[in-house]
Amino acid sequence: MAIAFHNLNSDAGLNNLDEYLSTRSYITGYQASKDDIIVYASLAKPPSAEYVNLSRWYNHIDALLRISGVSGEGCGNT
């Protein structure tokens, strides 16, 4: 089942994602996946603390990415 989140840089989109994450630790499944990275990268900035579940998820994915050595910025391909 594919999940889609729209307007992640609007209050409505952030509220929708926050509500979705109120009963989940990850976007899909029971461990971090490519889906989490895609949604994480879709956010223009870290969510405010008002989005409790989204902030929890964001900080967790951010920590996993830092531990793994993956950075959000690429330098292009040649």
PDB file of C-alpha atoms in Angstrom:
ATOM      1  CA  MET A   1       0.000   0.000   0.000  1.00  0.00           C
ATOM      2  CA  ALA A   2       1.458   3.340  -1.048  1.00  0.00           C
ATOM      3  CA  ILE A   3       1.111   6.326   1.243  1.00  0.00           C
ATOM      4  CA  ALA A   4       1.154   9.906  -0.029  1.00  0.00           C
ATOM      5  CA  PHE A   5       1.541  13.121   1.898  1.00  0.00           C
ATOM      6  CA  HIS A   6       0.803  16.403   0.191  1.00  0.00           C
ATOM      7  CA  ASN A   7       1.647  20.005   1.050  1.00  0.00           C
ATOM      8  CA  LEU A   8       4.232  19.139   3.684  1.00  0.00           C
ATOM      9  CA  ASN A   9       5.195  22.777   3.926  1.00  0.00           C
ATOM     10  CA  SER A  10       1.690  23.885   4.907  1.00  0.00           C
ATOM     11  CA  ASP A  11      -0.040  23.656   8.290  1.00  0.00           C
ATOM     12  CA  ALA A  12      -2.640  21.271   6.874  1.00  0.00           C
ATOM     13  CA  GLY A  13       0.008  18.937   5.468  1.00  0.00           C
ATOM     14  CA  LEU A  14       2.048  18.979   8.670  1.00  0.00           C
ATOM     15  CA  ASN A  15      -1.062  18.327  10.769  1.00  0.00           C
ATOM     16  CA  ASN A  16      -1.945  15.371   8.538  1.00  0.00           C
ATOM     17  CA  LEU A  17       1.537  13.868   8.889  1.00  0.00           C
ATOM     18  CA  ASP A  18       1.588  14.542  12.643  1.00  0.00           C
ATOM     19  CA  GLU A  19      -1.726  12.727  13.054  1.00  0.00           C
ATOM     20  CA  TYR A  20      -0.511   9.813  10.910  1.00  0.00           C
ATOM     21  CA  LEU A  21       2.602   9.453  13.068  1.00  0.00           C
ATOM     22  CA  SER A  22       0.592   9.491  16.302  1.00  0.00           C
ATOM     23  CA  THR A  23       0.265   5.699  16.040  1.00  0.00           C
ATOM     24  CA  ARG A  24       3.469   4.882  14.152  1.00  0.00           C
ATOM     25  CA  SER A  25       7.216   5.104  14.619  1.00  0.00           C
ATOM     26  CA  TYR A  26       7.971   5.060  10.891  1.00  0.00           C
ATOM     27  CA  ILE A  27       6.220   6.025   7.673  1.00  0.00           C
ATOM     28  CA  THR A  28       5.840   2.373   6.660  1.00  0.00           C
ATOM     29  CA  GLY A  29       6.740  -0.814   8.458  1.00  0.00           C
ATOM     30  CA  TYR A  30       8.559  -1.361  11.716  1.00  0.00           C
ATOM     31  CA  GLN A  31      11.983   0.061  10.900  1.00  0.00           C
ATOM     32  CA  ALA A  32      13.367   3.100   9.138  1.00  0.00           C
ATOM     33  CA  SER A  33      13.172   2.810   5.372  1.00  0.00           C
ATOM     34  CA  LYS A  34      13.521   4.715   2.138  1.00  0.00           C
ATOM     35  CA  ASP A  35       9.989   6.038   2.746  1.00  0.00           C
ATOM     36  CA  ASP A  36      11.188   7.830   5.883  1.00  0.00           C
ATOM     37  CA  ILE A  37      14.107   9.388   4.034  1.00  0.00           C
ATOM     38  CA  ILE A  38      11.836  10.591   1.217  1.00  0.00           C
ATOM     39  CA  VAL A  39       9.374  12.241   3.606  1.00  0.00           C
ATOM     40  CA  TYR A  40      12.221  13.651   5.738  1.00  0.00           C
ATOM     41  CA  ALA A  41      13.792  15.206   2.636  1.00  0.00           C
ATOM     42  CA  SER A  42      10.423  16.670   1.622  1.00  0.00           C
ATOM     43  CA  LEU A  43      10.289  18.875   4.707  1.00  0.00           C
ATOM     44  CA  ALA A  44      11.735  22.331   4.078  1.00  0.00           C
ATOM     45  CA  LYS A  45      12.798  22.719   7.724  1.00  0.00           C
ATOM     46  CA  PRO A  46      12.528  20.861  11.021  1.00  0.00           C
ATOM     47  CA  PRO A  47       8.935  20.892  12.306  1.00  0.00           C
ATOM     48  CA  SER A  48       8.041  23.036  15.283  1.00  0.00           C
ATOM     49  CA  ALA A  49       7.424  21.465  18.674  1.00  0.00           C
ATOM     50  CA  GLU A  50       3.680  21.996  18.221  1.00  0.00           C
ATOM     51  CA  TYR A  51       3.734  18.907  15.971  1.00  0.00           C
ATOM     52  CA  VAL A  52       4.664  16.502  18.767  1.00  0.00           C
ATOM     53  CA  ASN A  53       4.602  13.233  16.813  1.00  0.00           C
ATOM     54  CA  LEU A  54       6.175  14.706  13.711  1.00  0.00           C
ATOM     55  CA  SER A  55       8.968  16.301  15.779  1.00  0.00           C
ATOM     56  CA  ARG A  56       9.662  12.987  17.537  1.00  0.00           C
ATOM     57  CA  TRP A  57       9.839  11.158  14.204  1.00  0.00           C
ATOM     58  CA  TYR A  58      11.924  13.901  12.541  1.00  0.00           C
ATOM     59  CA  ASN A  59      14.506  13.949  15.346  1.00  0.00           C
ATOM     60  CA  HIS A  60      14.750  10.161  15.274  1.00  0.00           C
ATOM     61  CA  ILE A  61      15.267   9.981  11.491  1.00  0.00           C
ATOM     62  CA  ASP A  62      17.721  12.883  11.681  1.00  0.00           C
ATOM     63  CA  ALA A  63      19.759  11.017  14.317  1.00  0.00           C
ATOM     64  CA  LEU A  64      19.738   7.809  12.270  1.00  0.00           C
ATOM     65  CA  LEU A  65      20.976   9.680   9.214  1.00  0.00           C
ATOM     66  CA  ARG A  66      23.752  11.391  11.191  1.00  0.00           C
ATOM     67  CA  ILE A  67      24.864   8.073  12.712  1.00  0.00           C
ATOM     68  CA  SER A  68      24.913   6.409   9.296  1.00  0.00           C
ATOM     69  CA  GLY A  69      26.995   9.197   7.808  1.00  0.00           C
ATOM     70  CA  VAL A  70      24.339  10.114   5.227  1.00  0.00           C
ATOM     71  CA  SER A  71      24.063  13.828   4.655  1.00  0.00           C
ATOM     72  CA  GLY A  72      21.186  15.652   3.061  1.00  0.00           C
ATOM     73  CA  GLU A  73      23.399  17.483   0.613  1.00  0.00           C
ATOM     74  CA  GLY A  74      24.868  15.949  -2.479  1.00  0.00           C
ATOM     75  CA  CYS A  75      27.667  17.288  -4.616  1.00  0.00           C
ATOM     76  CA  GLY A  76      26.352  16.038  -7.951  1.00  0.00           C
ATOM     77  CA  ASN A  77      27.459  13.319 -10.301  1.00  0.00           C
ATOM     78  CA  THR A  78      30.025  13.468 -13.045  1.00  0.00           C
TER      79      THR A  78
END
